[in-house]
PDB file of N, CA and C in Angstrom:
ATOM      1  N   MET B 714     -64.083  31.751 -51.783  1.00 51.00           N
ATOM      2  CA  MET B 714     -63.957  32.928 -51.107  1.00 51.00           C
ATOM      3  C   MET B 714     -63.083  33.643 -51.968  1.00 51.00           C
ATOM      4  N   GLU B 715     -63.545  35.071 -52.514  1.00 56.00           N
ATOM      5  CA  GLU B 715     -62.368  35.647 -53.338  1.00 56.00           C
ATOM      6  C   GLU B 715     -61.142  36.623 -52.391  1.00 56.00           C
ATOM      7  N   ARG B 716     -60.085  36.407 -52.870  1.00 62.00           N
ATOM      8  CA  ARG B 716     -58.948  36.989 -52.124  1.00 62.00           C
ATOM      9  C   ARG B 716     -59.050  38.377 -52.636  1.00 62.00           C
ATOM     10  N   LYS B 717     -58.794  39.226 -51.372  1.00 67.00           N
ATOM     11  CA  LYS B 717     -58.577  40.457 -51.542  1.00 67.00           C
ATOM     12  C   LYS B 717     -57.169  41.117 -52.498  1.00 67.00           C
ATOM     13  N   GLN B 718     -57.509  41.703 -53.357  1.00 82.00           N
ATOM     14  CA  GLN B 718     -56.300  42.338 -54.331  1.00 82.00           C
ATOM     15  C   GLN B 718     -55.787  43.878 -53.547  1.00 82.00           C
ATOM     16  N   PHE B 719     -54.428  43.607 -53.177  1.00 86.00           N
ATOM     17  CA  PHE B 719     -53.712  44.823 -52.616  1.00 86.00           C
ATOM     18  C   PHE B 719     -52.441  44.910 -53.241  1.00 86.00           C
ATOM     19  N   GLN B 720     -51.801  46.198 -53.183  1.00 89.00           N
ATOM     20  CA  GLN B 720     -50.647  46.342 -53.748  1.00 89.00           C
ATOM     21  C   GLN B 720     -49.818  47.299 -53.051  1.00 89.00           C
ATOM     22  N   LEU B 721     -48.523  47.527 -53.231  1.00 92.00           N
ATOM     23  CA  LEU B 721     -47.875  48.519 -52.469  1.00 92.00           C
ATOM     24  C   LEU B 721     -48.273  49.653 -52.634  1.00 92.00           C
ATOM     25  N   GLY B 722     -48.438  50.458 -51.921  1.00 90.00           N
ATOM     26  CA  GLY B 722     -48.847  51.947 -51.585  1.00 90.00           C
ATOM     27  C   GLY B 722     -50.332  52.014 -51.175  1.00 90.00           C
ATOM     28  N   ASP B 723     -51.070  50.858 -51.116  1.00 93.00           N
ATOM     29  CA  ASP B 723     -52.738  50.921 -50.960  1.00 93.00           C
ATOM     30  C   ASP B 723     -52.985  51.240 -49.422  1.00 93.00           C
ATOM     31  N   ILE B 724     -54.010  52.086 -49.131  1.00 94.00           N
ATOM     32  CA  ILE B 724     -54.448  52.158 -47.890  1.00 94.00           C
ATOM     33  C   ILE B 724     -55.573  51.327 -47.539  1.00 94.00           C
ATOM     34  N   VAL B 725     -55.239  50.443 -46.397  1.00 94.00           N
ATOM     35  CA  VAL B 725     -56.150  49.354 -46.230  1.00 94.00           C
ATOM     36  C   VAL B 725     -56.730  49.488 -44.846  1.00 94.00           C
ATOM     37  N   GLN B 726     -57.621  48.702 -44.509  1.00 94.00           N
ATOM     38  CA  GLN B 726     -58.617  48.852 -43.242  1.00 94.00           C
ATOM     39  C   GLN B 726     -58.260  47.489 -42.834  1.00 94.00           C
ATOM     40  N   MET B 727     -58.063  47.304 -41.594  1.00 93.00           N
ATOM     41  CA  MET B 727     -57.818  45.751 -41.050  1.00 93.00           C
ATOM     42  C   MET B 727     -59.058  45.554 -40.019  1.00 93.00           C
ATOM     43  N   LYS B 728     -59.177  44.491 -39.523  1.00 93.00           N
ATOM     44  CA  LYS B 728     -60.503  44.101 -38.906  1.00 93.00           C
ATOM     45  C   LYS B 728     -60.361  44.886 -37.411  1.00 93.00           C
ATOM     46  N   LYS B 729     -59.110  44.897 -36.774  1.00 92.00           N
ATOM     47  CA  LYS B 729     -58.910  45.700 -35.699  1.00 92.00           C
ATOM     48  C   LYS B 729     -58.123  47.142 -35.941  1.00 92.00           C
ATOM     49  N   ALA B 730     -58.642  48.187 -35.125  1.00 91.00           N
ATOM     50  CA  ALA B 730     -58.088  49.284 -35.262  1.00 91.00           C
ATOM     51  C   ALA B 730     -56.562  49.252 -34.547  1.00 91.00           C
ATOM     52  N   HIS B 731     -55.849  50.104 -35.113  1.00 91.00           N
ATOM     53  CA  HIS B 731     -54.300  50.158 -34.390  1.00 91.00           C
ATOM     54  C   HIS B 731     -54.715  50.820 -32.911  1.00 91.00           C
ATOM     55  N   PRO B 732     -53.713  50.610 -31.711  1.00 93.00           N
ATOM     56  CA  PRO B 732     -53.691  51.191 -30.422  1.00 93.00           C
ATOM     57  C   PRO B 732     -53.642  52.652 -30.331  1.00 93.00           C
ATOM     58  N   CYS B 733     -53.573  53.266 -31.433  1.00 92.00           N
ATOM     59  CA  CYS B 733     -53.527  54.770 -31.508  1.00 92.00           C
ATOM     60  C   CYS B 733     -54.864  55.173 -31.625  1.00 92.00           C
ATOM     61  N   GLY B 734     -55.789  54.252 -32.256  1.00 91.00           N
ATOM     62  CA  GLY B 734     -57.105  54.568 -32.905  1.00 91.00           C
ATOM     63  C   GLY B 734     -57.448  54.981 -33.964  1.00 91.00           C
ATOM     64  N   ALA B 735     -56.273  55.018 -35.107  1.00 91.00           N
ATOM     65  CA  ALA B 735     -56.572  55.074 -36.528  1.00 91.00           C
ATOM     66  C   ALA B 735     -56.747  53.551 -36.853  1.00 91.00           C
ATOM     67  N   ASN B 736     -57.535  53.626 -37.884  1.00 90.00           N
ATOM     68  CA  ASN B 736     -58.050  52.406 -38.665  1.00 90.00           C
ATOM     69  C   ASN B 736     -57.625  51.989 -39.861  1.00 90.00           C
ATOM     70  N   GLU B 737     -56.637  52.987 -40.570  1.00 93.00           N
ATOM     71  CA  GLU B 737     -56.146  53.000 -41.734  1.00 93.00           C
ATOM     72  C   GLU B 737     -54.530  52.432 -41.626  1.00 93.00           C
ATOM     73  N   MET B 738     -54.151  51.668 -42.719  1.00 94.00           N
ATOM     74  CA  MET B 738     -52.837  51.312 -42.640  1.00 94.00           C
ATOM     75  C   MET B 738     -52.197  51.401 -44.160  1.00 94.00           C
ATOM     76  N   GLU B 739     -51.057  51.716 -44.346  1.00 95.00           N
ATOM     77  CA  GLU B 739     -50.280  51.926 -45.825  1.00 95.00           C
ATOM     78  C   GLU B 739     -49.441  50.844 -45.894  1.00 95.00           C
ATOM     79  N   VAL B 740     -49.618  49.998 -47.024  1.00 95.00           N
ATOM     80  CA  VAL B 740     -48.866  48.820 -47.353  1.00 95.00           C
ATOM     81  C   VAL B 740     -47.506  49.350 -48.032  1.00 95.00           C
ATOM     82  N   ILE B 741     -46.283  49.182 -47.064  1.00 95.00           N
ATOM     83  CA  ILE B 741     -45.059  49.802 -47.663  1.00 95.00           C
ATOM     84  C   ILE B 741     -44.130  48.748 -48.085  1.00 95.00           C
ATOM     85  N   ARG B 742     -44.485  47.778 -48.000  1.00 93.00           N
ATOM     86  CA  ARG B 742     -43.184  46.667 -48.209  1.00 93.00           C
ATOM     87  C   ARG B 742     -44.041  45.211 -48.637  1.00 93.00           C
ATOM     88  N   MET B 743     -43.738  44.524 -49.785  1.00 93.00           N
ATOM     89  CA  MET B 743     -44.418  43.120 -49.856  1.00 93.00           C
ATOM     90  C   MET B 743     -43.642  42.243 -50.133  1.00 93.00           C
ATOM     91  N   GLY B 744     -43.672  40.849 -49.560  1.00 91.00           N
ATOM     92  CA  GLY B 744     -42.876  39.927 -49.869  1.00 91.00           C
ATOM     93  C   GLY B 744     -43.451  38.583 -49.217  1.00 91.00           C
ATOM     94  N   MET B 745     -42.976  37.887 -48.664  1.00 93.00           N
ATOM     95  CA  MET B 745     -43.378  36.803 -47.744  1.00 93.00           C
ATOM     96  C   MET B 745     -44.081  37.382 -46.782  1.00 93.00           C
ATOM     97  N   ASP B 746     -43.452  38.546 -46.183  1.00 95.00           N
ATOM     98  CA  ASP B 746     -44.130  39.048 -45.021  1.00 95.00           C
ATOM     99  C   ASP B 746     -44.542  40.286 -45.728  1.00 95.00           C
ATOM    100  N   ILE B 747     -45.750  41.205 -45.012  1.00 95.00           N
ATOM    101  CA  ILE B 747     -46.080  42.553 -45.408  1.00 95.00           C
ATOM    102  C   ILE B 747     -45.721  43.428 -44.561  1.00 95.00           C
ATOM    103  N   ARG B 748     -45.229  44.660 -44.537  1.00 96.00           N
ATOM    104  CA  ARG B 748     -44.883  45.733 -43.774  1.00 96.00           C
ATOM    105  C   ARG B 748     -46.049  46.949 -44.093  1.00 96.00           C
ATOM    106  N   ILE B 749     -46.778  47.203 -42.866  1.00 96.00           N
ATOM    107  CA  ILE B 749     -47.692  48.109 -42.749  1.00 96.00           C
ATOM    108  C   ILE B 749     -47.482  49.248 -42.131  1.00 96.00           C
ATOM    109  N   ARG B 750     -47.809  50.470 -42.274  1.00 96.00           N
ATOM    110  CA  ARG B 750     -47.511  51.535 -41.439  1.00 96.00           C
ATOM    111  C   ARG B 750     -48.827  52.538 -41.211  1.00 96.00           C
ATOM    112  N   CYS B 751     -49.350  52.404 -40.056  1.00 95.00           N
ATOM    113  CA  CYS B 751     -50.316  53.269 -39.388  1.00 95.00           C
ATOM    114  C   CYS B 751     -50.252  54.625 -39.964  1.00 95.00           C
ATOM    115  N   VAL B 752     -51.408  54.843 -40.650  1.00 93.00           N
ATOM    116  CA  VAL B 752     -51.885  56.490 -41.159  1.00 93.00           C
ATOM    117  C   VAL B 752     -51.634  57.420 -40.111  1.00 93.00           C
ATOM    118  N   GLY B 753     -52.308  57.009 -38.773  1.00 92.00           N
ATOM    119  CA  GLY B 753     -52.229  58.025 -37.828  1.00 92.00           C
ATOM    120  C   GLY B 753     -51.062  58.553 -36.985  1.00 92.00           C
ATOM    121  N   CYS B 754     -50.239  57.444 -36.575  1.00 95.00           N
ATOM    122  CA  CYS B 754     -49.133  57.475 -35.842  1.00 95.00           C
ATOM    123  C   CYS B 754     -47.858  57.232 -36.408  1.00 95.00           C
ATOM    124  N   LYS B 755     -47.919  56.668 -37.761  1.00 95.00           N
ATOM    125  CA  LYS B 755     -46.866  56.237 -38.383  1.00 95.00           C
ATOM    126  C   LYS B 755     -45.903  55.051 -37.945  1.00 95.00           C
ATOM    127  N   HIS B 756     -46.443  54.296 -36.841  1.00 96.00           N
ATOM    128  CA  HIS B 756     -45.885  53.116 -36.341  1.00 96.00           C
ATOM    129  C   HIS B 756     -45.782  52.139 -37.515  1.00 96.00           C
ATOM    130  N   SER B 757     -44.842  51.396 -37.672  1.00 95.00           N
ATOM    131  CA  SER B 757     -44.965  50.322 -38.974  1.00 95.00           C
ATOM    132  C   SER B 757     -44.782  48.904 -38.252  1.00 95.00           C
ATOM    133  N   VAL B 758     -45.444  47.897 -38.741  1.00 94.00           N
ATOM    134  CA  VAL B 758     -45.160  46.619 -38.230  1.00 94.00           C
ATOM    135  C   VAL B 758     -45.181  45.687 -39.607  1.00 94.00           C
ATOM    136  N   LEU B 759     -44.426  44.566 -39.169  1.00 96.00           N
ATOM    137  CA  LEU B 759     -43.946  43.462 -40.166  1.00 96.00           C
ATOM    138  C   LEU B 759     -45.000  42.312 -39.809  1.00 96.00           C
ATOM    139  N   VAL B 760     -45.974  41.933 -40.566  1.00 95.00           N
ATOM    140  CA  VAL B 760     -46.735  40.815 -40.658  1.00 95.00           C
ATOM    141  C   VAL B 760     -46.752  39.784 -41.590  1.00 95.00           C
ATOM    142  N   PRO B 761     -46.777  38.439 -41.261  1.00 96.00           N
ATOM    143  CA  PRO B 761     -46.492  37.496 -42.416  1.00 96.00           C
ATOM    144  C   PRO B 761     -47.845  37.705 -43.125  1.00 96.00           C
ATOM    145  N   ARG B 762     -47.546  37.267 -44.500  1.00 93.00           N
ATOM    146  CA  ARG B 762     -48.530  37.336 -45.694  1.00 93.00           C
ATOM    147  C   ARG B 762     -49.859  36.595 -45.329  1.00 93.00           C
ATOM    148  N   ALA B 763     -49.650  35.476 -44.939  1.00 92.00           N
ATOM    149  CA  ALA B 763     -50.883  34.744 -44.273  1.00 92.00           C
ATOM    150  C   ALA B 763     -51.702  35.453 -43.304  1.00 92.00           C
ATOM    151  N   LYS B 764     -51.253  35.859 -42.202  1.00 94.00           N
ATOM    152  CA  LYS B 764     -51.731  36.574 -41.259  1.00 94.00           C
ATOM    153  C   LYS B 764     -52.336  37.991 -41.506  1.00 94.00           C
ATOM    154  N   PHE B 765     -51.597  38.657 -42.351  1.00 93.00           N
ATOM    155  CA  PHE B 765     -52.038  40.055 -42.987  1.00 93.00           C
ATOM    156  C   PHE B 765     -53.548  39.589 -43.956  1.00 93.00           C
ATOM    157  N   GLU B 766     -53.292  38.672 -44.850  1.00 91.00           N
ATOM    158  CA  GLU B 766     -54.574  38.258 -45.491  1.00 91.00           C
ATOM    159  C   GLU B 766     -55.862  38.131 -44.681  1.00 91.00           C
ATOM    160  N   SER B 767     -55.668  37.237 -43.649  1.00 92.00           N
ATOM    161  CA  SER B 767     -56.798  36.848 -42.814  1.00 92.00           C
ATOM    162  C   SER B 767     -57.243  38.269 -42.159  1.00 92.00           C
ATOM    163  N   LYS B 768     -56.276  38.933 -41.602  1.00 92.00           N
ATOM    164  CA  LYS B 768     -57.005  40.113 -40.736  1.00 92.00           C
ATOM    165  C   LYS B 768     -57.332  41.548 -41.526  1.00 92.00           C
ATOM    166  N   LEU B 769     -57.110  41.416 -42.929  1.00 92.00           N
ATOM    167  CA  LEU B 769     -57.559  42.330 -43.830  1.00 92.00           C
ATOM    168  C   LEU B 769     -58.837  42.522 -44.062  1.00 92.00           C
ATOM    169  N   LYS B 770     -59.598  43.627 -43.605  1.00 92.00           N
ATOM    170  CA  LYS B 770     -61.102  43.800 -43.802  1.00 92.00           C
ATOM    171  C   LYS B 770     -61.287  44.130 -45.303  1.00 92.00           C
ATOM    172  N   LYS B 771     -60.693  45.536 -45.847  1.00 91.00           N
ATOM    173  CA  LYS B 771     -60.971  46.053 -47.412  1.00 91.00           C
ATOM    174  C   LYS B 771     -59.782  46.787 -47.575  1.00 91.00           C
ATOM    175  N   VAL B 772     -59.608  47.205 -48.896  1.00 90.00           N
ATOM    176  CA  VAL B 772     -58.626  48.221 -49.422  1.00 90.00           C
ATOM    177  C   VAL B 772     -59.565  49.325 -49.596  1.00 90.00           C
ATOM    178  N   LEU B 773     -59.155  50.426 -48.949  1.00 89.00           N
ATOM    179  CA  LEU B 773     -59.762  51.668 -48.706  1.00 89.00           C
ATOM    180  C   LEU B 773     -59.394  52.614 -50.250  1.00 89.00           C
ATOM    181  N   ARG B 774     -58.243  52.593 -50.343  1.00 80.00           N
ATOM    182  CA  ARG B 774     -57.729  53.486 -51.547  1.00 80.00           C
ATOM    183  C   ARG B 774     -56.653  52.759 -52.238  1.00 80.00           C
ATOM    184  N   SER B 775     -56.789  52.337 -53.452  1.00 77.00           N
ATOM    185  CA  SER B 775     -55.917  51.713 -54.068  1.00 77.00           C
ATOM    186  C   SER B 775     -54.995  52.631 -55.040  1.00 77.00           C
ATOM    187  N   ILE B 776     -53.652  52.557 -55.009  1.00 71.00           N
ATOM    188  CA  ILE B 776     -52.683  53.326 -55.597  1.00 71.00           C
ATOM    189  C   ILE B 776     -52.951  53.466 -57.417  1.00 71.00           C
ATOM    190  N   GLN B 777     -53.250  52.071 -57.848  1.00 66.00           N
ATOM    191  CA  GLN B 777     -53.538  51.929 -59.079  1.00 66.00           C
ATOM    192  C   GLN B 777     -54.826  52.751 -59.507  1.00 66.00           C
ATOM    193  N   VAL B 778     -55.805  52.909 -58.906  1.00 55.00           N
ATOM    194  CA  VAL B 778     -56.811  53.752 -59.394  1.00 55.00           C
ATOM    195  C   VAL B 778     -56.595  55.081 -59.400  1.00 55.00           C
ATOM    196  N   GLU B 779     -55.585  55.651 -58.410  1.00 54.00           N
ATOM    197  CA  GLU B 779     -55.376  56.893 -58.569  1.00 54.00           C
ATOM    198  C   GLU B 779     -54.489  57.275 -59.608  1.00 54.00           C
ATOM    199  N   GLN B 780     -53.712  56.373 -60.234  1.00 55.00           N
ATOM    200  CA  GLN B 780     -52.811  56.533 -61.281  1.00 55.00           C
ATOM    201  C   GLN B 780     -53.637  56.525 -62.595  1.00 55.00           C
ATOM    202  N   LYS B 781     -54.766  55.864 -62.848  1.00 55.00           N
ATOM    203  CA  LYS B 781     -55.496  55.580 -64.000  1.00 55.00           C
ATOM    204  C   LYS B 781     -56.196  57.346 -64.181  1.00 55.00           C
ATOM    205  N   ASP B 782     -56.485  57.820 -62.738  1.00 54.00           N
ATOM    206  CA  ASP B 782     -57.244  59.266 -63.020  1.00 54.00           C
ATOM    207  C   ASP B 782     -55.982  60.572 -63.449  1.00 54.00           C
ATOM    208  N   ASP B 783     -55.047  60.277 -63.500  1.00 53.00           N
ATOM    209  CA  ASP B 783     -53.887  61.228 -64.043  1.00 53.00           C
ATOM    210  C   ASP B 783     -53.947  61.300 -65.511  1.00 53.00           C
TER     211      ASP B 783
END
């Protein structure tokens, strides 16, 4: 199985939606733990990297693609 590639600033979709109803999260910190912020209500959560990678569904918008267009 291929590991999903994500980086700082990416907008990702998780397997479960946030309780506020939004389904998009922004990656705002990376390390052993990943901090993600809900795009809808701006609430942030610190998640262990292994759990984040298992709960990640797909990368919706990558910051790397946007920089290449400029």
